[in-house]
Amino acid sequence: MIVALLNQKGGVGKTTLALHLAGAFAAHGRRSVVIDADPQGSALDWSQARAASSAPRLFGVVGLARETLHREVPEIARSVDHVVIDGPPRVTALARSALLAADLVLIPVQPSALDGWASAEMLRLLDDARIFRPELRARFVLNRCAARTIIARETAASLEQSEHRVLAARIGQRVAYPEAAAEGRLAFERDPDGPAAVEIAAFAAEVLEVGA
């Protein structure tokens, strides 16, 4: 399965979700690779930090910020169980190529009316891609949710008005994620029984169910 995390809006947590999704897959014995398709290269930076800390390798990270993703990623996918694409913000040609490569698109959205509106451009690109890939599936994922806030429910309700559903799994606003990233690690490695580990496990399980 090839999963692409995409949103034309930056700063919604695509890289964090991509790395943790690949890590959750790897923790269950699935061979995974992250494609860093963002010219900023944050996933590659994380991989370098991990290598410097001598942490064990969980999955590969490959830099591929090129408009030929749709031709190259399927070849990479032949040797692994899952490919997770960390997509670029605002780079439309790259995003289109990632859409054409993917089996499932995850659109991270923060609980905010502004983020909900900003997803409209991503949905237009998705509609264009489905002309060529009518089987392409997409889901919204609410990220950086504060506990028990009305705005998260309102954002989810607003997004549900599109044809693409919102994943039931929600990812919280937790310091565990940036703290782990600074060490080249994943939140569930630092605290295997913590709330971040629980929500990432639920997120990965739901992605596998949707992608099945």
mmCIF file of C-alpha atoms in Angstrom:
data_model
loop_
_atom_site.group_PDB
_atom_site.id
_atom_site.type_symbol
_atom_site.label_atom_id
_atom_site.label_comp_id
_atom_site.label_asym_id
_atom_site.label_seq_id
_atom_site.Cartn_x
_atom_site.Cartn_y
_atom_site.Cartn_z
ATOM 1 C CA MET A 1 0.000 0.000 0.000
ATOM 2 C CA ILE A 2 1.208 3.503 -0.887
ATOM 3 C CA VAL A 3 -0.062 6.177 1.505
ATOM 4 C CA ALA A 4 0.482 9.868 0.789
ATOM 5 C CA LEU A 5 0.112 12.555 3.442
ATOM 6 C CA LEU A 6 -0.757 15.739 1.607
ATOM 7 C CA ASN A 7 -2.119 19.178 2.268
ATOM 8 C CA GLN A 8 -1.345 22.358 0.402
ATOM 9 C CA LYS A 9 -1.255 24.150 3.747
ATOM 10 C CA GLY A 10 2.069 23.876 5.560
ATOM 11 C CA GLY A 11 2.548 23.212 9.244
ATOM 12 C CA VAL A 12 -0.229 20.659 9.672
ATOM 13 C CA GLY A 13 2.062 17.853 10.853
ATOM 14 C CA LYS A 14 2.489 15.766 7.712
ATOM 15 C CA THR A 15 6.047 14.713 8.547
ATOM 16 C CA THR A 16 5.236 13.724 12.126
ATOM 17 C CA LEU A 17 2.309 11.604 10.981
ATOM 18 C CA ALA A 18 4.266 10.033 8.105
ATOM 19 C CA LEU A 19 7.152 8.984 10.351
ATOM 20 C CA HIS A 20 4.907 7.644 13.096
ATOM 21 C CA LEU A 21 2.734 5.762 10.615
ATOM 22 C CA ALA A 22 5.779 4.067 9.069
ATOM 23 C CA GLY A 23 7.098 3.355 12.561
ATOM 24 C CA ALA A 24 3.831 1.754 13.623
ATOM 25 C CA PHE A 25 3.863 -0.420 10.507
ATOM 26 C CA ALA A 26 7.465 -1.425 11.198
ATOM 27 C CA ALA A 27 6.669 -2.246 14.829
ATOM 28 C CA HIS A 28 4.266 -4.896 13.522
ATOM 29 C CA GLY A 29 6.869 -6.460 11.262
ATOM 30 C CA ARG A 30 5.860 -4.721 8.046
ATOM 31 C CA ARG A 31 8.637 -3.507 5.770
ATOM 32 C CA SER A 32 8.141 0.223 5.307
ATOM 33 C CA VAL A 33 9.828 3.184 3.692
ATOM 34 C CA VAL A 34 9.147 6.918 3.933
ATOM 35 C CA ILE A 35 9.510 8.972 0.788
ATOM 36 C CA ASP A 36 10.468 12.534 1.700
ATOM 37 C CA ALA A 37 8.852 14.463 -1.156
ATOM 38 C CA ASP A 38 9.072 17.809 0.636
ATOM 39 C CA PRO A 39 11.960 19.998 -0.595
ATOM 40 C CA GLN A 40 12.424 21.102 3.020
ATOM 41 C CA GLY A 41 13.622 17.568 3.819
ATOM 42 C CA SER A 42 12.340 17.271 7.407
ATOM 43 C CA ALA A 43 11.970 13.484 7.272
ATOM 44 C CA LEU A 44 15.552 13.188 6.031
ATOM 45 C CA ASP A 45 16.691 15.442 8.877
ATOM 46 C CA TRP A 46 14.912 13.116 11.323
ATOM 47 C CA SER A 47 16.613 10.096 9.751
ATOM 48 C CA GLN A 48 20.033 11.736 10.100
ATOM 49 C CA ALA A 49 19.336 12.586 13.740
ATOM 50 C CA ARG A 50 18.349 8.974 14.345
ATOM 51 C CA ALA A 51 21.529 7.650 12.747
ATOM 52 C CA ALA A 52 23.600 10.053 14.851
ATOM 53 C CA SER A 53 21.963 8.725 18.029
ATOM 54 C CA SER A 54 22.780 5.115 17.054
ATOM 55 C CA ALA A 55 19.114 4.143 17.380
ATOM 56 C CA PRO A 56 18.148 0.949 15.547
ATOM 57 C CA ARG A 57 16.836 1.333 12.004
ATOM 58 C CA LEU A 58 13.054 0.930 11.804
ATOM 59 C CA PHE A 59 12.477 1.916 8.183
ATOM 60 C CA GLY A 60 14.230 3.659 5.347
ATOM 61 C CA VAL A 61 13.812 7.311 4.446
ATOM 62 C CA VAL A 62 14.410 8.270 0.819
ATOM 63 C CA GLY A 63 14.558 11.829 -0.504
ATOM 64 C CA LEU A 64 12.523 12.072 -3.705
ATOM 65 C CA ALA A 65 11.196 15.599 -4.176
ATOM 66 C CA ARG A 66 10.682 15.148 -7.897
ATOM 67 C CA GLU A 67 7.711 15.420 -10.219
ATOM 68 C CA THR A 68 8.324 11.821 -11.337
ATOM 69 C CA LEU A 69 7.063 10.333 -8.066
ATOM 70 C CA HIS A 70 4.192 8.575 -9.792
ATOM 71 C CA ARG A 71 6.674 6.626 -11.910
ATOM 72 C CA GLU A 72 9.346 5.965 -9.283
ATOM 73 C CA VAL A 73 7.384 5.181 -6.123
ATOM 74 C CA PRO A 74 5.570 2.087 -7.512
ATOM 75 C CA GLU A 75 8.994 0.592 -8.265
ATOM 76 C CA ILE A 76 10.117 1.229 -4.684
ATOM 77 C CA ALA A 77 6.869 -0.286 -3.413
ATOM 78 C CA ARG A 78 7.712 -3.638 -5.008
ATOM 79 C CA SER A 79 10.340 -4.359 -2.339
ATOM 80 C CA VAL A 80 8.368 -3.289 0.783
ATOM 81 C CA ASP A 81 4.944 -3.749 2.325
ATOM 82 C CA HIS A 82 4.118 -0.058 2.710
ATOM 83 C CA VAL A 83 5.339 3.225 1.282
ATOM 84 C CA VAL A 84 4.477 6.430 3.140
ATOM 85 C CA ILE A 85 4.922 9.663 1.177
ATOM 86 C CA ASP A 86 5.580 12.819 3.182
ATOM 87 C CA GLY A 87 4.200 15.309 0.677
ATOM 88 C CA PRO A 88 5.122 18.927 0.045
ATOM 89 C CA PRO A 89 3.071 22.011 0.858
ATOM 90 C CA ARG A 90 2.268 24.468 -1.913
ATOM 91 C CA VAL A 91 4.231 22.612 -4.619
ATOM 92 C CA THR A 92 1.353 21.690 -6.884
ATOM 93 C CA ALA A 93 3.254 19.636 -9.483
ATOM 94 C CA LEU A 94 4.861 17.489 -6.766
ATOM 95 C CA ALA A 95 1.524 17.040 -5.011
ATOM 96 C CA ARG A 96 -0.116 15.932 -8.257
ATOM 97 C CA SER A 97 2.629 13.364 -8.822
ATOM 98 C CA ALA A 98 2.211 12.039 -5.255
ATOM 99 C CA LEU A 99 -1.546 11.755 -5.777
ATOM 100 C CA LEU A 100 -1.025 9.699 -8.918
ATOM 101 C CA ALA A 101 1.358 7.394 -7.036
ATOM 102 C CA ALA A 102 -0.866 6.779 -3.992
ATOM 103 C CA ASP A 103 -3.469 4.174 -3.123
ATOM 104 C CA LEU A 104 -4.681 6.191 -0.137
ATOM 105 C CA VAL A 105 -4.364 9.920 0.552
ATOM 106 C CA LEU A 106 -4.431 11.224 4.118
ATOM 107 C CA ILE A 107 -5.127 14.946 4.494
ATOM 108 C CA PRO A 108 -3.966 16.195 7.909
ATOM 109 C CA VAL A 109 -6.079 19.060 9.221
ATOM 110 C CA GLN A 110 -5.761 20.928 12.487
ATOM 111 C CA PRO A 111 -8.959 21.688 14.428
ATOM 112 C CA SER A 112 -9.557 25.139 13.015
ATOM 113 C CA ALA A 113 -12.055 26.665 10.622
ATOM 114 C CA LEU A 114 -9.135 28.139 8.665
ATOM 115 C CA ASP A 115 -7.568 24.712 8.192
ATOM 116 C CA GLY A 116 -10.892 23.314 7.046
ATOM 117 C CA TRP A 117 -11.207 26.004 4.396
ATOM 118 C CA ALA A 118 -7.574 25.602 3.337
ATOM 119 C CA SER A 119 -8.218 21.950 2.456
ATOM 120 C CA ALA A 120 -10.376 23.040 -0.503
ATOM 121 C CA GLU A 121 -7.350 23.381 -2.806
ATOM 122 C CA MET A 122 -6.182 19.898 -1.846
ATOM 123 C CA LEU A 123 -9.610 18.506 -2.675
ATOM 124 C CA ARG A 124 -9.490 20.126 -6.119
ATOM 125 C CA LEU A 125 -6.158 18.431 -6.816
ATOM 126 C CA LEU A 126 -7.622 15.167 -5.563
ATOM 127 C CA ASP A 127 -10.590 15.469 -7.914
ATOM 128 C CA ASP A 128 -8.207 16.052 -10.826
ATOM 129 C CA ALA A 129 -6.159 12.976 -9.892
ATOM 130 C CA ARG A 130 -9.251 10.779 -9.698
ATOM 131 C CA ILE A 131 -9.912 11.407 -13.383
ATOM 132 C CA PHE A 132 -6.876 9.174 -13.973
ATOM 133 C CA ARG A 133 -7.103 7.152 -10.734
ATOM 134 C CA PRO A 134 -10.841 6.690 -10.012
ATOM 135 C CA GLU A 135 -10.028 4.090 -7.325
ATOM 136 C CA LEU A 136 -7.966 6.590 -5.308
ATOM 137 C CA ARG A 137 -9.231 6.830 -1.716
ATOM 138 C CA ALA A 138 -8.842 9.779 0.650
ATOM 139 C CA ARG A 139 -9.473 10.499 4.323
ATOM 140 C CA PHE A 140 -9.035 13.541 6.530
ATOM 141 C CA VAL A 141 -7.121 13.086 9.781
ATOM 142 C CA LEU A 142 -7.502 15.541 12.633
ATOM 143 C CA ASN A 143 -4.072 16.355 14.032
ATOM 144 C CA ARG A 144 -2.844 18.398 17.016
ATOM 145 C CA CYS A 145 -6.188 18.232 18.767
ATOM 146 C CA ALA A 146 -6.404 19.736 22.246
ATOM 147 C CA ALA A 147 -8.354 17.599 24.688
ATOM 148 C CA ARG A 148 -12.147 17.925 24.761
ATOM 149 C CA THR A 149 -12.446 20.969 22.501
ATOM 150 C CA ILE A 150 -15.594 21.937 20.644
ATOM 151 C CA ILE A 151 -13.585 23.211 17.662
ATOM 152 C CA ALA A 152 -12.313 19.694 16.862
ATOM 153 C CA ARG A 153 -15.879 18.407 16.670
ATOM 154 C CA GLU A 154 -16.938 21.379 14.575
ATOM 155 C CA THR A 155 -14.003 20.950 12.183
ATOM 156 C CA ALA A 156 -14.783 17.240 11.788
ATOM 157 C CA ALA A 157 -18.451 18.011 11.117
ATOM 158 C CA SER A 158 -17.481 20.597 8.492
ATOM 159 C CA LEU A 159 -15.100 18.204 6.738
ATOM 160 C CA GLU A 160 -17.720 15.461 6.704
ATOM 161 C CA GLN A 161 -19.713 17.601 4.281
ATOM 162 C CA SER A 162 -17.253 16.595 1.570
ATOM 163 C CA GLU A 163 -17.382 13.111 0.061
ATOM 164 C CA HIS A 164 -14.233 12.122 1.988
ATOM 165 C CA ARG A 165 -14.670 10.872 5.518
ATOM 166 C CA VAL A 166 -12.692 11.826 8.602
ATOM 167 C CA LEU A 167 -10.727 9.096 10.380
ATOM 168 C CA ALA A 168 -12.084 8.264 13.818
ATOM 169 C CA ALA A 169 -8.534 8.264 15.213
ATOM 170 C CA ARG A 170 -7.442 11.697 16.428
ATOM 171 C CA ILE A 171 -3.879 12.805 17.111
ATOM 172 C CA GLY A 172 -3.380 15.043 20.134
ATOM 173 C CA GLN A 173 -1.333 18.177 20.649
ATOM 174 C CA ARG A 174 1.483 16.602 22.670
ATOM 175 C CA VAL A 175 5.043 17.680 23.458
ATOM 176 C CA ALA A 176 6.022 14.019 23.106
ATOM 177 C CA TYR A 177 6.087 14.371 19.322
ATOM 178 C CA PRO A 178 8.562 17.277 18.913
ATOM 179 C CA GLU A 179 10.688 16.015 21.803
ATOM 180 C CA ALA A 180 11.027 12.591 20.188
ATOM 181 C CA ALA A 181 11.695 14.113 16.756
ATOM 182 C CA ALA A 182 14.614 16.135 18.111
ATOM 183 C CA GLU A 183 16.282 12.831 19.077
ATOM 184 C CA GLY A 184 15.488 11.053 15.816
ATOM 185 C CA ARG A 185 12.988 8.882 17.642
ATOM 186 C CA LEU A 186 9.252 8.268 17.708
ATOM 187 C CA ALA A 187 6.947 9.122 20.577
ATOM 188 C CA PHE A 188 6.009 5.505 21.272
ATOM 189 C CA GLU A 189 9.671 4.560 21.611
ATOM 190 C CA ARG A 190 10.092 6.979 24.516
ATOM 191 C CA ASP A 191 6.869 5.947 26.249
ATOM 192 C CA PRO A 192 5.426 2.683 24.879
ATOM 193 C CA ASP A 193 2.336 2.888 27.088
ATOM 194 C CA GLY A 194 1.750 6.642 26.863
ATOM 195 C CA PRO A 195 -1.175 8.438 25.213
ATOM 196 C CA ALA A 196 0.826 9.178 22.048
ATOM 197 C CA ALA A 197 1.580 5.475 21.617
ATOM 198 C CA VAL A 198 -2.094 4.598 22.061
ATOM 199 C CA GLU A 199 -3.349 7.140 19.528
ATOM 200 C CA ILE A 200 -0.692 6.290 16.935
ATOM 201 C CA ALA A 201 -1.571 2.596 17.212
ATOM 202 C CA ALA A 202 -5.248 3.434 16.641
ATOM 203 C CA PHE A 203 -4.339 5.700 13.729
ATOM 204 C CA ALA A 204 -2.202 3.043 12.016
ATOM 205 C CA ALA A 205 -4.814 0.337 12.539
ATOM 206 C CA GLU A 206 -7.505 2.499 10.964
ATOM 207 C CA VAL A 207 -5.278 3.364 7.999
ATOM 208 C CA LEU A 208 -4.671 -0.338 7.381
ATOM 209 C CA GLU A 209 -8.398 -1.003 7.592
ATOM 210 C CA VAL A 210 -9.246 1.764 5.122
ATOM 211 C CA GLY A 211 -6.470 0.699 2.778
ATOM 212 C CA ALA A 212 -7.382 -2.985 2.820
#
